C-alpha positions as CSV (number, residue, x, y, z in Angstrom):
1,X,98.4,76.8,81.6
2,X,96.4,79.2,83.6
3,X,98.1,81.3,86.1
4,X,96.0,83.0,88.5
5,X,96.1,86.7,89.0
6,X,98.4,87.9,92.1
7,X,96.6,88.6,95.4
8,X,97.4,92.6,96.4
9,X,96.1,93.3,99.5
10,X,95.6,97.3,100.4
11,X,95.0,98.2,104.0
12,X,93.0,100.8,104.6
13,X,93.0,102.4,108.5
14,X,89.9,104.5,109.6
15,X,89.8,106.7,112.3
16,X,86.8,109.1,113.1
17,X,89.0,112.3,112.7
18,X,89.3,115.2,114.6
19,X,90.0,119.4,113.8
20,X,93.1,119.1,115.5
21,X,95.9,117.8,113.1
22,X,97.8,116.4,116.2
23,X,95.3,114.1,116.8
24,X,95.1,112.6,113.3
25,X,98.5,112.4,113.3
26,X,98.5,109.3,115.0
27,X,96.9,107.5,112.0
28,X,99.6,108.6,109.9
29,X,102.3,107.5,112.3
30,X,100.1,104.3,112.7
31,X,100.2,104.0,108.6
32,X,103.9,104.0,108.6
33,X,104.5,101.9,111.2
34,X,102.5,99.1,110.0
35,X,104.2,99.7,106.6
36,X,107.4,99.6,107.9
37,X,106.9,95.8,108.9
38,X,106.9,94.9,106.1
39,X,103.9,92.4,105.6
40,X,101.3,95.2,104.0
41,X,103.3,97.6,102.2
42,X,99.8,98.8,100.7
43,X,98.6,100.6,103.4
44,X,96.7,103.8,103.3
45,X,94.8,105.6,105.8
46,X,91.4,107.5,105.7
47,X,89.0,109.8,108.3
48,X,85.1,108.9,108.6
49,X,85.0,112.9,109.3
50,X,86.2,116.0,110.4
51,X,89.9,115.4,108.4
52,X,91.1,114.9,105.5
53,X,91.4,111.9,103.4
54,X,87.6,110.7,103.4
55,X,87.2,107.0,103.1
56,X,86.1,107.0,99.3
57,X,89.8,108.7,98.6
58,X,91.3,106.0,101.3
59,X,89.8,103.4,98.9
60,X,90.7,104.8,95.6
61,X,94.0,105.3,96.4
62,X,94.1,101.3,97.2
63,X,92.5,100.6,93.7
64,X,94.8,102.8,92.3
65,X,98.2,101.1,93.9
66,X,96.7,98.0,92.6
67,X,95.1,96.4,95.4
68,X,92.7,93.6,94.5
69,X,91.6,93.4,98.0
70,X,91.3,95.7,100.9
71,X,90.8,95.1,104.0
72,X,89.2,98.2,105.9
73,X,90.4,98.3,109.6
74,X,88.5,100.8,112.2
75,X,91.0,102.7,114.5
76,X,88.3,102.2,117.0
77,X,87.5,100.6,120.6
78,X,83.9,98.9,120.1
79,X,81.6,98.1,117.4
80,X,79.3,101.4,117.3
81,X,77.0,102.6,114.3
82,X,80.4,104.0,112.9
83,X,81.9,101.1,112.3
84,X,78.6,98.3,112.0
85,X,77.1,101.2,110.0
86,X,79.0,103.5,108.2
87,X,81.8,101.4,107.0
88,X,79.9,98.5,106.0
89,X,77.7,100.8,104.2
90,X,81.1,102.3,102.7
91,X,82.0,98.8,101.9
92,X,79.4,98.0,100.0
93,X,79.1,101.2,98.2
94,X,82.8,100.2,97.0
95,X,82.1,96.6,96.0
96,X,79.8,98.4,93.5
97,X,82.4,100.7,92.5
98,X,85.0,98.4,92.3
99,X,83.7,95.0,91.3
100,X,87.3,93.5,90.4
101,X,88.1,94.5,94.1
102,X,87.4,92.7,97.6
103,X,86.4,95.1,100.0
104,X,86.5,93.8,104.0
105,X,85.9,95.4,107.3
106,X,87.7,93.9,109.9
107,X,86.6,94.5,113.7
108,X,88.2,97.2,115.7
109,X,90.8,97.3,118.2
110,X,87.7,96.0,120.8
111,X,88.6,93.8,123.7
112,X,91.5,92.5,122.2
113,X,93.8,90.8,124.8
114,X,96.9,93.0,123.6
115,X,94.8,96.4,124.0
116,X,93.8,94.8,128.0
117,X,97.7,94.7,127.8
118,X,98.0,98.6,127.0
119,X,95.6,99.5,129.5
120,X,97.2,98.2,132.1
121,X,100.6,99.5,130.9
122,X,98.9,103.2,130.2
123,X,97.5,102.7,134.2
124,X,100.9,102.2,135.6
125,X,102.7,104.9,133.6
126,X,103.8,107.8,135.5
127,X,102.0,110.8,135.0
């Protein structure tokens, strides 16, 4: 009987990165709460510049925990050249480097009904 080899899927979240630490801490925060739930434990995080770690560390630290697939998620609003670009470029450059692993960039945050939901909440919030 042939059993077929367990699924592990690695998250990987990109932001653009910044020079203040402050602001990439929220990817870091964002890492561990996503962990925390539970349904990805695999989850590492990774900065298209400015910070520190690049996207080729993000996805070897995947490979490394044993992912077999990652799914690359932009911390981003809209579909710009970083994320139609860069990262698709990035995911193909991994597929090559990889080939035993399933690279995927998922869409950003966009006009997703829940981030409408924060929006509004963020305009209401005292300031």
């Amino acid at each position: 009987m042939i059993t077929e080899p367990e699924t592990v899927t690695g998250i990987l979240l990109i932001a653009h990165g910044s020079r203040r630490p402050e602001a990439n801490s929220d990817l870091v925060r964002l890492a561990e709460l996503v962990g925390e739930q539970g349904e990805y434990p695999l989850v590492e995080i990774a900065y298209l510049e400015l910070a520190e770690p690049t996207i080729p560390e993000g996805a070897r630290r995947c490979v490394e925990r044993g992912a077999t697939q990652v799914r690359m998620l932009p911390f981003f609003l809209s579909a710009g050249v970083h994320v139609r670009g860069d990262l698709e470029r990035f995911r193909e450059e991994f597929a090559a480097q990889y080939p035993s692993v399933v690279f995927t960039v998922c869409e950003p945050l966009g006009l997703h009904p829940k981030v409408v939901d924060v929006v509004l909440e963020r305009l209401q919030a005292d300031s």
